[in-house]
Amino acid sequence: MAGRIPDKQWAMVIEKTGGPVEYKQIPVQKPGPDEVLVNIKYSGVCHTDLHAVNGDWPLPTKLPLVGGHEGAGVVVARGELVKDIEIGDHAGIKWLNGSCLSCDFCQTGDEPLCAKALLSGYTVDGSFQQYAIGKAAHVARIPKDVPLDAISPILCAGITVYKGLKESGARPGQTVAVVGAGGGLGSLACQYAKAMGLQVIGIDTGDEKAAMVKKLGAHTFVDFAKSSNVVKDVQAATEDGLGPHAVILVAVNEKPFQQATEYVRPRGTVIAIGLPAGAFLRAPVFETVIGVKTIKGSYVGNRKDTSEAIDFYRRGMINAPFKVIGMSELQKVYDMMHEGKIAGRYVVDTSK
């Protein structure tokens, strides 16, 4: 162990589905044999955290629950079986807190699909606390030259959109449309797409988001609220007018999920990442078959995707915008998310 680990810590806790989120002291847990204890310095705030508070998904949450799954900090204790992480190393608590490591999915790099997966801030306590537990095999290894506040949003949002872009099969020089480009996931998707050599069309609404998305590397911005025909405008933004090769859906409402297959080009791929509550994917069968279009879901990345996503950031190719607030102010961020007024990414400082 490193230094003295306190018995109590500050955390943001929900006692019942629907909230509220309460800033309170709770015990510091001790790591099991295959686990590490990470002193969380910063944690990104993801829309999934709000879904967990509200119980939006058909998967029950742990209660009481400490949310958060983008925690970056310092390893302060480890179990006796952990040999490849040292006390003092920088590490991240991700959405995938642990998996069995032995099923078919885990053996083939699809550990997020493991039936026994542990989910940070959902089925186990997450990173909106000062000391968090993670399975040593799954915590992200963070280089010490990377700032912990800046890397925290990469631990879910960055990895997730990077995985989605890989799943799309889009190649350098091709065009990808990012729907919800001005939000937390979207702002990172634009960054990773550009870093991977793709042309980016940002789709969202509002002048502030338009300016941010273009600054992040999108060559075109389509404001869906101002557009009289989103399908035609998106297709017109591509060089040959046929539409983007891939669409990355990180929107928080249902309509864009219905619309994407209309403007993606023939043999294009629509990647669904965002999870609007109760939403459905629908597509016209004739146009989808004749156009040889693909519709895929993309979940979080595996351990290899994690190291690659972090390496993009370390090499200076990702400059994701974020704002730091005290952890005790987390409810304010949830309120902005609920009202659709959030732009960019928020990171909480666990010391405040």
CSV table of C-alpha atoms in Angstrom, one decimal:
chain,number,residue,atom,x,y,z
A,1,MET,CA,0.0,0.0,0.0
A,2,ALA,CA,1.0,3.6,-0.6
A,3,GLY,CA,0.8,6.0,2.3
A,4,ARG,CA,-2.3,6.0,4.6
A,5,ILE,CA,-5.6,5.2,3.0
A,6,PRO,CA,-8.5,6.7,4.9
A,7,ASP,CA,-11.4,4.7,6.2
A,8,LYS,CA,-14.0,7.2,4.8
A,9,GLN,CA,-14.2,9.1,1.6
A,10,TRP,CA,-16.5,11.6,-0.2
A,11,ALA,CA,-18.8,10.2,-3.0
A,12,MET,CA,-21.9,11.0,-5.0
A,13,VAL,CA,-24.5,8.4,-4.1
A,14,ILE,CA,-28.0,7.6,-5.3
A,15,GLU,CA,-30.2,5.7,-2.9
A,16,LYS,CA,-33.1,5.0,-5.2
A,17,THR,CA,-33.8,5.0,-9.0
A,18,GLY,CA,-34.6,8.6,-10.1
A,19,GLY,CA,-32.2,10.2,-7.6
A,20,PRO,CA,-31.4,12.6,-6.2
A,21,VAL,CA,-27.6,12.3,-6.2
A,22,GLU,CA,-26.3,12.9,-2.7
A,23,TYR,CA,-22.8,14.1,-1.7
A,24,LYS,CA,-21.9,12.1,1.3
A,25,GLN,CA,-19.2,10.2,3.1
A,26,ILE,CA,-19.0,6.4,2.6
A,27,PRO,CA,-16.4,3.7,3.6
A,28,VAL,CA,-13.3,3.1,1.4
A,29,GLN,CA,-13.4,-0.5,0.1
A,30,LYS,CA,-10.4,-2.9,0.2
A,31,PRO,CA,-9.3,-4.5,-3.1
A,32,GLY,CA,-9.8,-8.3,-3.5
A,33,PRO,CA,-7.0,-10.6,-4.6
A,34,ASP,CA,-7.3,-9.7,-8.4
A,35,GLU,CA,-8.3,-6.0,-7.8
A,36,VAL,CA,-6.6,-2.6,-7.4
A,37,LEU,CA,-7.8,0.4,-5.4
A,38,VAL,CA,-7.4,3.6,-7.4
A,39,ASN,CA,-7.4,7.1,-5.8
A,40,ILE,CA,-9.6,8.8,-8.3
A,41,LYS,CA,-8.5,12.4,-9.1
A,42,TYR,CA,-10.9,13.1,-11.9
A,43,SER,CA,-13.9,11.4,-13.5
A,44,GLY,CA,-15.6,12.3,-16.7
A,45,VAL,CA,-19.4,12.6,-16.8
A,46,CYS,CA,-21.2,10.5,-19.4
A,47,HIS,CA,-24.9,10.4,-20.5
A,48,THR,CA,-24.9,6.8,-19.4
A,49,ASP,CA,-24.5,8.1,-15.8
A,50,LEU,CA,-27.8,9.9,-16.2
A,51,HIS,CA,-29.4,6.8,-17.6
A,52,ALA,CA,-28.2,4.9,-14.6
A,53,VAL,CA,-29.8,7.5,-12.2
A,54,ASN,CA,-33.1,7.4,-14.0
A,55,GLY,CA,-33.2,3.6,-14.6
A,56,ASP,CA,-33.8,4.1,-18.3
A,57,TRP,CA,-32.4,0.8,-19.4
A,58,PRO,CA,-33.8,-2.8,-19.0
A,59,LEU,CA,-30.9,-3.7,-16.8
A,60,PRO,CA,-31.2,-3.2,-13.0
A,61,THR,CA,-28.6,-1.0,-11.3
A,62,LYS,CA,-27.0,-1.7,-8.0
A,63,LEU,CA,-28.6,0.3,-5.2
A,64,PRO,CA,-27.3,2.3,-3.4
A,65,LEU,CA,-25.1,3.3,-6.3
A,66,VAL,CA,-22.0,5.3,-6.8
A,67,GLY,CA,-22.0,6.3,-10.5
A,68,GLY,CA,-19.2,7.1,-12.9
A,69,HIS,CA,-17.1,5.1,-15.3
A,70,GLU,CA,-14.4,7.5,-16.6
A,71,GLY,CA,-12.2,7.7,-13.5
A,72,ALA,CA,-8.5,8.6,-13.7
A,73,GLY,CA,-6.2,8.4,-10.7
A,74,VAL,CA,-3.3,6.7,-8.9
A,75,VAL,CA,-3.1,3.0,-7.8
A,76,VAL,CA,-2.8,3.0,-4.0
A,77,ALA,CA,-3.4,-0.6,-3.1
A,78,ARG,CA,-3.5,-4.0,-4.9
A,79,GLY,CA,-4.5,-7.6,-4.2
A,80,GLU,CA,-2.0,-10.3,-3.7
A,81,LEU,CA,-2.5,-11.8,-7.2
A,82,VAL,CA,-1.8,-8.5,-9.0
A,83,LYS,CA,1.7,-8.5,-10.4
A,84,ASP,CA,1.6,-6.2,-13.4
A,85,ILE,CA,0.5,-2.9,-11.8
A,86,GLU,CA,2.6,-1.1,-9.3
A,87,ILE,CA,1.6,1.2,-6.5
A,88,GLY,CA,1.9,4.7,-7.8
A,89,ASP,CA,1.0,3.8,-11.4
A,90,HIS,CA,-1.7,5.8,-13.1
A,91,ALA,CA,-4.8,3.9,-14.0
A,92,GLY,CA,-8.4,4.3,-15.2
A,93,ILE,CA,-11.7,2.9,-14.1
A,94,LYS,CA,-13.7,2.2,-17.2
A,95,TRP,CA,-17.3,1.1,-17.9
A,96,LEU,CA,-16.1,-2.5,-18.1
A,97,ASN,CA,-14.9,-3.0,-14.6
A,98,GLY,CA,-14.3,-6.7,-15.0
A,99,SER,CA,-15.1,-9.9,-16.9
A,100,CYS,CA,-14.6,-13.6,-16.5
A,101,LEU,CA,-11.6,-13.7,-19.0
A,102,SER,CA,-12.5,-17.3,-19.9
A,103,CYS,CA,-15.7,-17.4,-22.0
A,104,ASP,CA,-15.8,-17.3,-25.8
A,105,PHE,CA,-16.3,-13.6,-25.9
A,106,CYS,CA,-13.4,-12.8,-23.5
A,107,GLN,CA,-11.1,-15.2,-25.4
A,108,THR,CA,-11.7,-13.4,-28.7
A,109,GLY,CA,-11.4,-9.8,-27.6
A,110,ASP,CA,-15.1,-9.2,-27.1
A,111,GLU,CA,-14.9,-9.1,-23.3
A,112,PRO,CA,-17.6,-6.3,-23.1
A,113,LEU,CA,-20.1,-9.0,-24.2
A,114,CYS,CA,-19.2,-11.3,-21.3
A,115,ALA,CA,-22.3,-12.6,-19.5
A,116,LYS,CA,-20.5,-12.0,-16.2
A,117,ALA,CA,-19.3,-8.5,-17.0
A,118,LEU,CA,-19.1,-6.0,-14.1
A,119,LEU,CA,-20.1,-2.5,-15.1
A,120,SER,CA,-18.7,0.5,-13.3
A,121,GLY,CA,-21.3,2.9,-12.0
A,122,TYR,CA,-24.1,0.5,-12.8
A,123,THR,CA,-23.7,-3.0,-11.4
A,124,VAL,CA,-20.7,-2.1,-9.2
A,125,ASP,CA,-19.8,1.2,-7.7
A,126,GLY,CA,-18.0,3.5,-10.1
A,127,SER,CA,-15.7,6.6,-10.1
A,128,PHE,CA,-17.8,9.4,-8.5
A,129,GLN,CA,-15.9,8.7,-5.3
A,130,GLN,CA,-12.3,9.3,-4.1
A,131,TYR,CA,-11.3,5.7,-4.0
A,132,ALA,CA,-12.6,3.1,-6.5
A,133,ILE,CA,-12.1,-0.6,-7.0
A,134,GLY,CA,-11.3,-2.2,-10.4
A,135,LYS,CA,-10.3,-5.6,-11.7
A,136,ALA,CA,-6.6,-5.3,-12.4
A,137,ALA,CA,-6.9,-7.0,-15.8
A,138,HIS,CA,-9.3,-4.3,-17.0
A,139,VAL,CA,-8.2,-1.0,-15.5
A,140,ALA,CA,-6.7,1.3,-18.2
A,141,ARG,CA,-3.0,1.8,-18.0
A,142,ILE,CA,-2.4,5.5,-18.2
A,143,PRO,CA,1.1,6.9,-19.1
A,144,LYS,CA,2.3,9.3,-16.4
A,145,ASP,CA,3.0,12.0,-18.9
A,146,VAL,CA,-0.8,12.2,-19.7
A,147,PRO,CA,-2.9,14.7,-17.6
A,148,LEU,CA,-5.5,12.8,-15.5
A,149,ASP,CA,-8.2,15.4,-16.0
A,150,ALA,CA,-7.9,15.4,-19.8
A,151,ILE,CA,-7.6,11.7,-20.2
A,152,SER,CA,-10.7,10.8,-18.1
A,153,PRO,CA,-13.3,11.4,-20.9
A,154,ILE,CA,-11.2,9.2,-23.1
A,155,LEU,CA,-11.9,6.2,-20.8
A,156,CYS,CA,-15.5,5.8,-22.0
A,157,ALA,CA,-16.4,8.4,-24.6
A,158,GLY,CA,-13.1,8.2,-26.4
A,159,ILE,CA,-12.8,4.4,-26.4
A,160,THR,CA,-16.5,4.0,-27.4
A,161,VAL,CA,-16.4,6.3,-30.4
A,162,TYR,CA,-13.0,5.0,-31.5
A,163,LYS,CA,-14.4,1.5,-31.4
A,164,GLY,CA,-17.4,2.6,-33.4
A,165,LEU,CA,-15.2,4.1,-36.1
A,166,LYS,CA,-13.2,0.9,-36.3
A,167,GLU,CA,-16.5,-1.1,-36.6
A,168,SER,CA,-17.7,1.1,-39.4
A,169,GLY,CA,-14.8,0.0,-41.7
A,170,ALA,CA,-14.4,3.5,-43.0
A,171,ARG,CA,-10.9,4.0,-44.5
A,172,PRO,CA,-8.7,7.1,-44.7
A,173,GLY,CA,-10.0,9.6,-47.2
A,174,GLN,CA,-13.6,8.4,-46.9
A,175,THR,CA,-16.4,10.5,-45.2
A,176,VAL,CA,-18.1,9.8,-41.9
A,177,ALA,CA,-21.1,11.7,-40.5
A,178,VAL,CA,-21.2,12.2,-36.8
A,179,VAL,CA,-24.8,12.7,-35.5
A,180,GLY,CA,-24.8,14.5,-32.2
A,181,ALA,CA,-21.4,16.0,-33.0
A,182,GLY,CA,-21.6,18.8,-30.4
A,183,GLY,CA,-22.1,16.5,-27.4
A,184,GLY,CA,-19.6,14.7,-25.3
A,185,LEU,CA,-19.3,11.6,-27.4
A,186,GLY,CA,-19.7,13.5,-30.7
A,187,SER,CA,-16.9,16.0,-29.9
A,188,LEU,CA,-14.5,13.1,-29.4
A,189,ALA,CA,-15.8,11.2,-32.5
A,190,CYS,CA,-14.9,14.2,-34.6
A,191,GLN,CA,-11.4,14.2,-33.2
A,192,TYR,CA,-10.8,10.5,-33.6
A,193,ALA,CA,-12.3,10.5,-37.1
A,194,LYS,CA,-10.0,13.2,-38.2
A,195,ALA,CA,-7.0,11.5,-36.5
A,196,MET,CA,-7.9,8.3,-38.5
A,197,GLY,CA,-7.8,10.3,-41.8
A,198,LEU,CA,-11.5,10.6,-42.4
A,199,GLN,CA,-13.5,13.5,-43.7
A,200,VAL,CA,-16.1,14.6,-41.1
A,201,ILE,CA,-19.6,15.9,-41.4
A,202,GLY,CA,-20.9,17.1,-38.1
A,203,ILE,CA,-24.7,17.0,-37.5
A,204,ASP,CA,-26.2,18.8,-34.5
A,205,THR,CA,-27.9,22.2,-33.8
A,206,GLY,CA,-26.8,25.6,-32.5
A,207,ASP,CA,-24.2,28.1,-33.5
A,208,GLU,CA,-22.0,27.3,-30.4
A,209,LYS,CA,-21.9,23.6,-31.4
A,210,ALA,CA,-21.3,24.5,-35.0
A,211,ALA,CA,-18.2,26.6,-34.1
A,212,MET,CA,-16.9,23.9,-31.8
A,213,VAL,CA,-17.4,21.0,-34.2
A,214,LYS,CA,-15.6,22.8,-37.1
A,215,LYS,CA,-12.8,23.7,-34.7
A,216,LEU,CA,-12.4,20.0,-33.9
A,217,GLY,CA,-11.9,19.2,-37.6
A,218,ALA,CA,-15.3,18.7,-39.3
A,219,HIS,CA,-15.2,20.1,-42.8
A,220,THR,CA,-19.0,20.6,-42.9
A,221,PHE,CA,-21.7,21.2,-40.2
A,222,VAL,CA,-25.4,20.4,-40.9
A,223,ASP,CA,-27.8,22.1,-38.4
A,224,PHE,CA,-30.8,19.8,-38.4
A,225,ALA,CA,-33.0,22.4,-36.8
A,226,LYS,CA,-32.3,24.9,-39.6
A,227,SER,CA,-32.2,22.4,-42.5
A,228,SER,CA,-35.4,21.9,-44.6
A,229,ASN,CA,-34.1,18.6,-45.8
A,230,VAL,CA,-31.4,16.9,-43.6
A,231,VAL,CA,-31.0,13.9,-46.0
A,232,LYS,CA,-30.3,16.1,-49.0
A,233,ASP,CA,-28.0,18.4,-47.1
A,234,VAL,CA,-25.9,15.6,-45.7
A,235,GLN,CA,-25.6,13.9,-49.1
A,236,ALA,CA,-24.7,17.3,-50.7
A,237,ALA,CA,-21.9,17.7,-48.2
A,238,THR,CA,-20.1,14.7,-49.7
A,239,GLU,CA,-17.8,15.0,-52.7
A,240,ASP,CA,-19.9,12.9,-55.1
A,241,GLY,CA,-23.3,13.7,-53.5
A,242,LEU,CA,-24.0,10.0,-52.7
A,243,GLY,CA,-23.7,10.4,-48.9
A,244,PRO,CA,-21.1,9.5,-46.3
A,245,HIS,CA,-19.5,6.0,-46.2
A,246,ALA,CA,-20.4,5.7,-42.5
A,247,VAL,CA,-22.7,7.3,-40.0
A,248,ILE,CA,-21.8,7.4,-36.3
A,249,LEU,CA,-25.0,7.8,-34.2
A,250,VAL,CA,-24.3,9.3,-30.8
A,251,ALA,CA,-27.5,11.3,-30.5
A,252,VAL,CA,-29.7,11.1,-27.4
A,253,ASN,CA,-33.1,11.0,-29.2
A,254,GLU,CA,-34.7,8.5,-31.6
A,255,LYS,CA,-35.3,10.4,-34.8
A,256,PRO,CA,-31.7,10.4,-36.1
A,257,PHE,CA,-31.6,6.6,-35.7
A,258,GLN,CA,-34.5,6.4,-38.2
A,259,GLN,CA,-33.0,8.9,-40.6
A,260,ALA,CA,-29.4,7.7,-41.0
A,261,THR,CA,-30.2,4.9,-43.5
A,262,GLU,CA,-31.7,7.4,-45.8
A,263,TYR,CA,-28.6,9.5,-46.3
A,264,VAL,CA,-25.8,6.9,-45.9
A,265,ARG,CA,-24.4,6.0,-49.3
A,266,PRO,CA,-24.9,2.5,-51.0
A,267,ARG,CA,-22.7,-0.1,-49.2
A,268,GLY,CA,-22.4,2.4,-46.3
A,269,THR,CA,-22.6,1.5,-42.7
A,270,VAL,CA,-24.7,3.0,-39.9
A,271,ILE,CA,-23.2,2.6,-36.5
A,272,ALA,CA,-25.5,2.9,-33.5
A,273,ILE,CA,-23.7,4.0,-30.3
A,274,GLY,CA,-26.1,6.3,-28.5
A,275,LEU,CA,-28.8,4.7,-26.3
A,276,PRO,CA,-32.0,6.8,-26.3
A,277,ALA,CA,-34.4,5.3,-23.8
A,278,GLY,CA,-37.0,3.1,-25.5
A,279,ALA,CA,-35.8,3.9,-29.0
A,280,PHE,CA,-36.0,1.6,-32.0
A,281,LEU,CA,-33.9,1.3,-35.2
A,282,ARG,CA,-36.1,1.3,-38.4
A,283,ALA,CA,-35.0,1.2,-42.0
A,284,PRO,CA,-36.8,0.7,-45.3
A,285,VAL,CA,-36.2,-2.9,-46.4
A,286,PHE,CA,-36.1,-2.2,-50.1
A,287,GLU,CA,-33.6,0.6,-50.0
A,288,THR,CA,-31.5,-1.2,-47.4
A,289,VAL,CA,-31.3,-4.4,-49.5
A,290,ILE,CA,-30.8,-2.7,-52.9
A,291,GLY,CA,-28.2,-0.3,-51.4
A,292,VAL,CA,-26.4,-3.1,-49.6
A,293,LYS,CA,-26.4,-1.0,-46.5
A,294,THR,CA,-25.3,-2.2,-43.1
A,295,ILE,CA,-26.7,-1.3,-39.7
A,296,LYS,CA,-24.6,-2.2,-36.7
A,297,GLY,CA,-24.5,-1.7,-33.0
A,298,SER,CA,-21.2,-0.8,-31.4
A,299,TYR,CA,-20.6,-1.1,-27.7
A,300,VAL,CA,-17.5,-0.1,-25.6
A,301,GLY,CA,-14.0,-1.1,-26.7
A,302,ASN,CA,-11.9,-4.0,-25.4
A,303,ARG,CA,-8.5,-3.7,-23.7
A,304,LYS,CA,-6.6,-3.3,-26.9
A,305,ASP,CA,-9.1,-0.6,-28.2
A,306,THR,CA,-8.5,1.2,-24.8
A,307,SER,CA,-4.7,1.3,-25.2
A,308,GLU,CA,-5.0,2.5,-28.8
A,309,ALA,CA,-7.5,5.2,-27.9
A,310,ILE,CA,-5.2,6.4,-25.1
A,311,ASP,CA,-2.2,6.4,-27.5
A,312,PHE,CA,-4.0,8.6,-30.0
A,313,TYR,CA,-4.4,11.1,-27.1
A,314,ARG,CA,-0.9,10.7,-25.9
A,315,ARG,CA,0.5,11.6,-29.4
A,316,GLY,CA,-1.4,14.9,-29.4
A,317,MET,CA,-4.0,13.9,-32.0
A,318,ILE,CA,-7.0,14.4,-29.7
A,319,ASN,CA,-7.7,17.7,-28.1
A,320,ALA,CA,-11.1,17.0,-26.5
A,321,PRO,CA,-12.8,20.1,-24.9
A,322,PHE,CA,-13.8,19.6,-21.3
A,323,LYS,CA,-14.8,21.7,-18.3
A,324,VAL,CA,-13.8,20.8,-14.7
A,325,ILE,CA,-16.3,21.2,-11.8
A,326,GLY,CA,-16.4,20.0,-8.3
A,327,MET,CA,-17.8,16.5,-7.8
A,328,SER,CA,-20.4,17.9,-5.4
A,329,GLU,CA,-21.9,19.9,-8.3
A,330,LEU,CA,-22.6,16.7,-10.4
A,331,GLN,CA,-26.4,17.3,-10.2
A,332,LYS,CA,-26.0,20.5,-12.2
A,333,VAL,CA,-24.4,18.6,-15.1
A,334,TYR,CA,-27.3,16.0,-15.0
A,335,ASP,CA,-29.8,18.9,-15.1
A,336,MET,CA,-28.1,20.4,-18.2
A,337,MET,CA,-28.1,16.9,-19.8
A,338,HIS,CA,-31.8,16.5,-19.1
A,339,GLU,CA,-32.5,19.9,-20.6
A,340,GLY,CA,-30.3,19.3,-23.6
A,341,LYS,CA,-28.2,22.3,-22.8
A,342,ILE,CA,-24.8,20.6,-22.5
A,343,ALA,CA,-22.0,21.4,-24.9
A,344,GLY,CA,-18.8,19.4,-24.8
A,345,ARG,CA,-17.6,17.3,-21.9
A,346,TYR,CA,-17.6,17.8,-18.1
A,347,VAL,CA,-15.1,16.3,-15.7
A,348,VAL,CA,-15.5,16.3,-11.9
A,349,ASP,CA,-12.7,16.9,-9.5
A,350,THR,CA,-13.2,14.5,-6.7
A,351,SER,CA,-11.5,16.8,-4.1
A,352,LYS,CA,-14.3,19.3,-4.3
